[in-house]
PDB file of C-alpha atoms and ligand atoms in Angstrom:
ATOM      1  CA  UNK A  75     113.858 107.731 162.348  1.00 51.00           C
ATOM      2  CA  UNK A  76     114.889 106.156 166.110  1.00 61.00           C
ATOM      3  CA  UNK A  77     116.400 109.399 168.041  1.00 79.00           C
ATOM      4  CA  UNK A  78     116.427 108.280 171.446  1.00 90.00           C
ATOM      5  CA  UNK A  79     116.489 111.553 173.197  1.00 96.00           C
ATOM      6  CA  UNK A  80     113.080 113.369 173.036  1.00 96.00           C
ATOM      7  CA  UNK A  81     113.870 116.783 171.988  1.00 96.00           C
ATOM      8  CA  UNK A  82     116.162 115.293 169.141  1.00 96.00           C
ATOM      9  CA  UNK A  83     113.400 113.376 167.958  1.00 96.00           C
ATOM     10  CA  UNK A  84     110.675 116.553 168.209  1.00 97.00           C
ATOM     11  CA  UNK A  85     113.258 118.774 166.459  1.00 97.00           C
ATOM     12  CA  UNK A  86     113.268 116.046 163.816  1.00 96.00           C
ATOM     13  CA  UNK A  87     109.364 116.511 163.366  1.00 96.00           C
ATOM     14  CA  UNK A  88     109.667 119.838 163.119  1.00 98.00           C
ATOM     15  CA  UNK A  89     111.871 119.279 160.106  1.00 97.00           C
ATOM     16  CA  UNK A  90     109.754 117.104 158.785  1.00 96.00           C
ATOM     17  CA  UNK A  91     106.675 119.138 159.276  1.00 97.00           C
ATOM     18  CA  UNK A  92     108.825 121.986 157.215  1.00 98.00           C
ATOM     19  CA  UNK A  93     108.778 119.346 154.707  1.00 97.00           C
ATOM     20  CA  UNK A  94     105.734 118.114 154.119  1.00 97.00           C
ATOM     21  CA  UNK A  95     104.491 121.672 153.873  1.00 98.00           C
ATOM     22  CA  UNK A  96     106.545 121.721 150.881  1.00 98.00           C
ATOM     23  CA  UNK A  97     105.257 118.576 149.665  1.00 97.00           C
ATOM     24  CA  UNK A  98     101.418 119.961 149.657  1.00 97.00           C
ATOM     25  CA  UNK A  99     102.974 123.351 147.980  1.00 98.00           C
ATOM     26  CA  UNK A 100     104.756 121.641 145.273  1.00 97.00           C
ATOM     27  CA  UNK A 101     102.417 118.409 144.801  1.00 96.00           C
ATOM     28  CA  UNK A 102     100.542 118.352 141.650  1.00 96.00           C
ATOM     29  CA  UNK A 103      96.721 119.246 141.897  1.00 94.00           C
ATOM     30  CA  UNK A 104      95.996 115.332 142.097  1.00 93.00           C
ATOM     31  CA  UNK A 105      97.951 114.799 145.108  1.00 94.00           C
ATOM     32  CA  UNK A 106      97.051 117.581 147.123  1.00 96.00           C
ATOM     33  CA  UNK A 107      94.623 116.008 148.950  1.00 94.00           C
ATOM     34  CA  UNK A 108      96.675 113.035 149.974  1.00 93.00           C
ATOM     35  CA  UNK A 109     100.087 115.441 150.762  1.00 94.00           C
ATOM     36  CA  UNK A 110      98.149 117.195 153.335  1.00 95.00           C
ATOM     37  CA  UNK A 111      96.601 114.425 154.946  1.00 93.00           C
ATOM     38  CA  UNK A 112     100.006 113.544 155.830  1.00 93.00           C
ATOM     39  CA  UNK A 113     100.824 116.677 156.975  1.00 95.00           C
ATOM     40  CA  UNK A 114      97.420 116.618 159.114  1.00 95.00           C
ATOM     41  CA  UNK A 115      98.408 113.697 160.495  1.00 93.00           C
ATOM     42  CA  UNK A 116     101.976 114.700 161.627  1.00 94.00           C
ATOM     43  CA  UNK A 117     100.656 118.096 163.317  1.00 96.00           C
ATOM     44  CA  UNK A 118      98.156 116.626 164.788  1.00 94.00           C
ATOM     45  CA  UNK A 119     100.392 113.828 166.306  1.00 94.00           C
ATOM     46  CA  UNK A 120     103.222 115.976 167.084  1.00 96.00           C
ATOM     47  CA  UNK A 121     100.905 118.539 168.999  1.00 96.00           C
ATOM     48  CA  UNK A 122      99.128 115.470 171.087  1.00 95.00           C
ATOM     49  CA  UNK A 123     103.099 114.353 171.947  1.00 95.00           C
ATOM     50  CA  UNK A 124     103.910 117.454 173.202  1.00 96.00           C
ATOM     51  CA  UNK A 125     101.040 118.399 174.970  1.00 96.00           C
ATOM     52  CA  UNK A 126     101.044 115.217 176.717  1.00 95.00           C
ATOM     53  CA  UNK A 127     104.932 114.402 177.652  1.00 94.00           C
ATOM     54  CA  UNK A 128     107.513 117.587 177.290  1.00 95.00           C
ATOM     55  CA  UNK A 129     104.561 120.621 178.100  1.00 96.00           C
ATOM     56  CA  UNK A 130     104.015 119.165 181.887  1.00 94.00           C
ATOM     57  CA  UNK A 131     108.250 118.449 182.011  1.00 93.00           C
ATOM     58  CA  UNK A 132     108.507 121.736 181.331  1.00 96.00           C
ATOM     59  CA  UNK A 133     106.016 123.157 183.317  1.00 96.00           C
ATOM     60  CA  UNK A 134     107.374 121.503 186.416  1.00 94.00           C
ATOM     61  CA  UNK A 135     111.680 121.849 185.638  1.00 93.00           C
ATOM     62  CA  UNK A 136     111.863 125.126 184.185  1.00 94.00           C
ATOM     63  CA  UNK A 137     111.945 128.711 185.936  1.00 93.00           C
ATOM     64  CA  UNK A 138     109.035 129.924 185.034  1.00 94.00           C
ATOM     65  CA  UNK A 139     107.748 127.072 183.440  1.00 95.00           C
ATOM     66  CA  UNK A 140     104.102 127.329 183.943  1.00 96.00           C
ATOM     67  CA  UNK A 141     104.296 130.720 181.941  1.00 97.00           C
ATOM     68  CA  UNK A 142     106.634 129.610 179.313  1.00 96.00           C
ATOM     69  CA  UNK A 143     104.525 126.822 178.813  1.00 97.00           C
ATOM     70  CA  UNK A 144     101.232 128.720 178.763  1.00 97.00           C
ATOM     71  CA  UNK A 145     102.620 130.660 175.761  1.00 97.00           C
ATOM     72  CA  UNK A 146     103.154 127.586 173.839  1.00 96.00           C
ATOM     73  CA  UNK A 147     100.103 126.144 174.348  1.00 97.00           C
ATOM     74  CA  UNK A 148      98.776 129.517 172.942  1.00 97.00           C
ATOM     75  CA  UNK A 149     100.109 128.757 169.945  1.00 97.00           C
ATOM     76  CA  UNK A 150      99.766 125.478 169.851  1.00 96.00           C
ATOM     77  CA  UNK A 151      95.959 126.156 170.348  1.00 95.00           C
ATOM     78  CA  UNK A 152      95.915 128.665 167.597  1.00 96.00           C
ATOM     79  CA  UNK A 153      97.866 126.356 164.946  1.00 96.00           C
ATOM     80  CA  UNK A 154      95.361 123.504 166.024  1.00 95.00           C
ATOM     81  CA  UNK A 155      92.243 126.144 165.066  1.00 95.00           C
ATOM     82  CA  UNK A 156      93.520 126.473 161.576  1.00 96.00           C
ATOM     83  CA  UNK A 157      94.282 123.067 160.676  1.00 96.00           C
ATOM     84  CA  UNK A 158      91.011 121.978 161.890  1.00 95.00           C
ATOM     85  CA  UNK A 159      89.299 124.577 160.376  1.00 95.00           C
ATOM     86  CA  UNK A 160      91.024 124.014 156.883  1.00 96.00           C
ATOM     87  CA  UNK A 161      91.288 120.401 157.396  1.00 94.00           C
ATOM     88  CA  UNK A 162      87.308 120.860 157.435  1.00 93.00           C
ATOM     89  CA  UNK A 163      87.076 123.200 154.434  1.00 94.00           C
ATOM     90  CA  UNK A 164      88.966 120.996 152.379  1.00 94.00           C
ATOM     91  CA  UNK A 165      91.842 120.696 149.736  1.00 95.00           C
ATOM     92  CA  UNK A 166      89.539 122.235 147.230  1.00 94.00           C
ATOM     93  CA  UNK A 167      87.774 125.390 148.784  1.00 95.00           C
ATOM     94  CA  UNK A 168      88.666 128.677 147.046  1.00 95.00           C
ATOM     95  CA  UNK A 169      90.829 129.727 150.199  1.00 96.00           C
ATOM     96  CA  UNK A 170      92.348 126.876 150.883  1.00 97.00           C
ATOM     97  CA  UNK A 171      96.231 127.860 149.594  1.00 98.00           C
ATOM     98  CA  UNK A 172      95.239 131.074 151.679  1.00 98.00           C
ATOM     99  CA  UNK A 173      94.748 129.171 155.472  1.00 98.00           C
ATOM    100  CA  UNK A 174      97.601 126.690 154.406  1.00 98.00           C
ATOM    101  CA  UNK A 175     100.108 129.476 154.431  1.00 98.00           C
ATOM    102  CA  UNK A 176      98.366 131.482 157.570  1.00 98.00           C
ATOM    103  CA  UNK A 177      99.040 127.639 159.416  1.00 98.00           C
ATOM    104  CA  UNK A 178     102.483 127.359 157.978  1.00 98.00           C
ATOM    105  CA  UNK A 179     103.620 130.656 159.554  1.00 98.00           C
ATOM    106  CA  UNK A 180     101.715 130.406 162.925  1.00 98.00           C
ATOM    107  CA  UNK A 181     102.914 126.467 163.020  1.00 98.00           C
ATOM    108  CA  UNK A 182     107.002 127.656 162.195  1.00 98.00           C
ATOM    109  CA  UNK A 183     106.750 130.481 164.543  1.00 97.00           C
ATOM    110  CA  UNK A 184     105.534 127.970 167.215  1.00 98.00           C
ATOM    111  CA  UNK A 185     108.386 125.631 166.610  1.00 98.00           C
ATOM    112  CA  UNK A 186     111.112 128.067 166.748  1.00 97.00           C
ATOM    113  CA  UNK A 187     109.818 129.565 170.113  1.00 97.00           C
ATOM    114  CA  UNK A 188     109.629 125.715 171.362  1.00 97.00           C
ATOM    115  CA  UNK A 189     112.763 125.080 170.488  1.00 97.00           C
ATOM    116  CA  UNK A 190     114.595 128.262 171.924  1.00 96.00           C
ATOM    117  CA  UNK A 191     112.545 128.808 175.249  1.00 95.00           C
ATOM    118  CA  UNK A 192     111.301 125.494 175.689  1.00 96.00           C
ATOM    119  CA  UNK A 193     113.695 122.527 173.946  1.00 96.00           C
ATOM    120  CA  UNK A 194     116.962 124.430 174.997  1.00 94.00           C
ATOM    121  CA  UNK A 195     116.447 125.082 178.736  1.00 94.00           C
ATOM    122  CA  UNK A 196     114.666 121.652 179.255  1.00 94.00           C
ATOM    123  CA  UNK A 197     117.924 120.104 177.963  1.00 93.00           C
ATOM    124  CA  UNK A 198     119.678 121.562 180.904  1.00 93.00           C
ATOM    125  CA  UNK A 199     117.000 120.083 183.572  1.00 93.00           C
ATOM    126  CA  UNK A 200     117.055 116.653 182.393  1.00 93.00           C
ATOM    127  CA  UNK A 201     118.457 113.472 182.403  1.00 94.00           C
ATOM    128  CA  UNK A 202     119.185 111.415 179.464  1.00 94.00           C
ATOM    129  CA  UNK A 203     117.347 108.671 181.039  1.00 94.00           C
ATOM    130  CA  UNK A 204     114.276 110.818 181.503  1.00 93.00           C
ATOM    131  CA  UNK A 205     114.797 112.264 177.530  1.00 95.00           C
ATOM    132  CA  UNK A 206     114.872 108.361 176.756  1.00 94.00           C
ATOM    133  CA  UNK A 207     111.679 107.471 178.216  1.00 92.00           C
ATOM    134  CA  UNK A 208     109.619 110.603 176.828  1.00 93.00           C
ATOM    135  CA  UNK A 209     111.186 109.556 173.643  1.00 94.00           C
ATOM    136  CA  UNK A 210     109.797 106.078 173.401  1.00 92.00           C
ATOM    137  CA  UNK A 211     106.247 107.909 173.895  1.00 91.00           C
ATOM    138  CA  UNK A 212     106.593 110.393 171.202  1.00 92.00           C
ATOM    139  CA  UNK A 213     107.881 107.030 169.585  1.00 91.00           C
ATOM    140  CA  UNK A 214     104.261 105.510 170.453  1.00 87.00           C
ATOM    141  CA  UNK A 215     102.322 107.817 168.847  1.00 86.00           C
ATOM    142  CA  UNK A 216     104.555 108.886 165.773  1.00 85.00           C
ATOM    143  CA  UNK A 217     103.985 105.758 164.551  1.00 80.00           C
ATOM    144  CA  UNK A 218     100.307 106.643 163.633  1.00 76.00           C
ATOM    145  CA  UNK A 219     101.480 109.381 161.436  1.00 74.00           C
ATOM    146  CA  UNK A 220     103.791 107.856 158.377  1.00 67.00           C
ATOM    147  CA  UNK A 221     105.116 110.708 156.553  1.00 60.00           C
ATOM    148  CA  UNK A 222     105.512 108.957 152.954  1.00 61.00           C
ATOM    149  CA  UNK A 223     102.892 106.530 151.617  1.00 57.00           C
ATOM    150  CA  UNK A 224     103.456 103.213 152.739  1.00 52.00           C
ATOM    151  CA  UNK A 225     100.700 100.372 151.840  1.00 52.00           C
ATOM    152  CA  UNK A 226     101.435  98.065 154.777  1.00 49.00           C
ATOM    153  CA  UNK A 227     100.742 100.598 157.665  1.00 48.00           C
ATOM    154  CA  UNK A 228      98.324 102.338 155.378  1.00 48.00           C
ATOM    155  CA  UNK A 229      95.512  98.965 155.601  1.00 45.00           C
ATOM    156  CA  UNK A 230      96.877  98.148 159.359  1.00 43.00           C
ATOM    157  CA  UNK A 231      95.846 101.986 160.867  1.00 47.00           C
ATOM    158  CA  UNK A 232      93.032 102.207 158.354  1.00 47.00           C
ATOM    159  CA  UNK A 233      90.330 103.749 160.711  1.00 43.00           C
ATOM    160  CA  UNK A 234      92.851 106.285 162.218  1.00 45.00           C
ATOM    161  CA  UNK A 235      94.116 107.451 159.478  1.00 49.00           C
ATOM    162  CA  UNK A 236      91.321 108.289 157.823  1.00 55.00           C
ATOM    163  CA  UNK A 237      89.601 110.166 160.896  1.00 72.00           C
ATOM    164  CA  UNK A 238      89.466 113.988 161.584  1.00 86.00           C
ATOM    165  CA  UNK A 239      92.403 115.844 163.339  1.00 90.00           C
ATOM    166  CA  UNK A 240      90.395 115.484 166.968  1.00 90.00           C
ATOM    167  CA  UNK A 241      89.978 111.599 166.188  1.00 89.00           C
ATOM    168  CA  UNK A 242      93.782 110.952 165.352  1.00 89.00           C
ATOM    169  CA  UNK A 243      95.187 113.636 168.348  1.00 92.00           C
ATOM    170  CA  UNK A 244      92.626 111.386 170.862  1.00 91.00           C
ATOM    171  CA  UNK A 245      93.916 108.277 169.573  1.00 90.00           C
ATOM    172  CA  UNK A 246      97.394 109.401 170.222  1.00 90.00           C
ATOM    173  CA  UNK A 247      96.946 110.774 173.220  1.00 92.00           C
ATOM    174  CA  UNK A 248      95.515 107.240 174.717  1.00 91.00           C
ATOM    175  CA  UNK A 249      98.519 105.632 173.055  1.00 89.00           C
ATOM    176  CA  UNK A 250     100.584 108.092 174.557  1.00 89.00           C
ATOM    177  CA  UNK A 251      99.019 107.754 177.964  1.00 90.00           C
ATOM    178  CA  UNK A 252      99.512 103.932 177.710  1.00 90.00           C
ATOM    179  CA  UNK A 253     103.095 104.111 176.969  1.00 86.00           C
ATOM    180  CA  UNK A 254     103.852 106.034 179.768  1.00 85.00           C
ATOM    181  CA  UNK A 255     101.431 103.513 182.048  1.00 84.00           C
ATOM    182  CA  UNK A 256      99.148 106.216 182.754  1.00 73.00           C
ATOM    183  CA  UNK A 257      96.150 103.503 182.029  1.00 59.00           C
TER     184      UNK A 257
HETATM  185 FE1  FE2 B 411     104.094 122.390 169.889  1.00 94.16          FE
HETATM  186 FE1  FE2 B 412     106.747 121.216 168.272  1.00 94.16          FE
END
């Protein structure tokens, strides 16, 4: 996926987030584990991007953008509590199909509120060159996250992918930083 505008390309995650939610719901007990690694992975990426490029747009374009963005990064904070905290407890713990649904509703609330007080107005208060550039660090850092299994990435981000939720959202948020020459 190559969207060149940024909020095209995070409403695409979101989508694909929906999915893989899916995938860990309908995967057969043996693949579980792996489904929702991928799903880790994408949240935990996805969050980072945000956080780091479209929250402090936002917070500077919008009216009232330090408050709408304070009530995303409420949720955002919340959804990031539950997938560490089942991330931790693990595939196989007696409440794990319990927390996975709690994170699915807190994490598709989230995205609908981003996309209809957040996405929509930000449209209106930037450029297409600006969109462009905050795409191509999303870009950065989604490449950490593959959403289907794929052997050659798989041995090439070996130690990142295999790392907790906090190790893979730091490790996107220097690549982040670096693609927008922040260091
Ligand atoms: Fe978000
Ligand atoms: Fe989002």
């Amino acid at each position: 996926m190559a969207e060149h505008d940024v909020i095209e390309l995070l409403v695409a995650q979101h989508g694909r987030i929906r999915d893989l939610f899916d995938e860990v719901e309908q995967a057969p007990p043996d693949k579980v584990g792996e489904a929702f690694e991928r799903l880790t992975r994408l949240l935990s990426v996805h969050e980072t991007a945000e956080e780091e490029i479209v929250h402090p747009y936002a917070r500077r374009k919008l009216d009232n953008g330090q408050g709408v963005v304070a009530d995303r990064l409420a949720e955002e904070n919340k959804a990031k509590r539950l997938l560490l905290d089942l991330h931790k407890a693990g595939v196989d713990d007696a409440r794990f199909w319990e927390g996975l649904a709690e994170l699915r509703t807190a994490v598709t609330a989230h995205a609908r509120s981003e996309e209809r007080y957040e996405f929509a107005k930000l449209r209106a208060r930037t450029s297409v060159a600006e969109r462009r550039t905050m795409a191509a660090a999303v870009r950065a850092a989604e490449s950490m996250a593959p959403t289907r299994p794929h052997p050659g990435t798989e041995s090439m981000t070996k130690n990142v992918l295999m790392g907790t939720p906090m190790a893979v959202m730091d490790r996107a948020r220097d690549m982040i930083r670096k693609a927008l020459g922040k260091r």
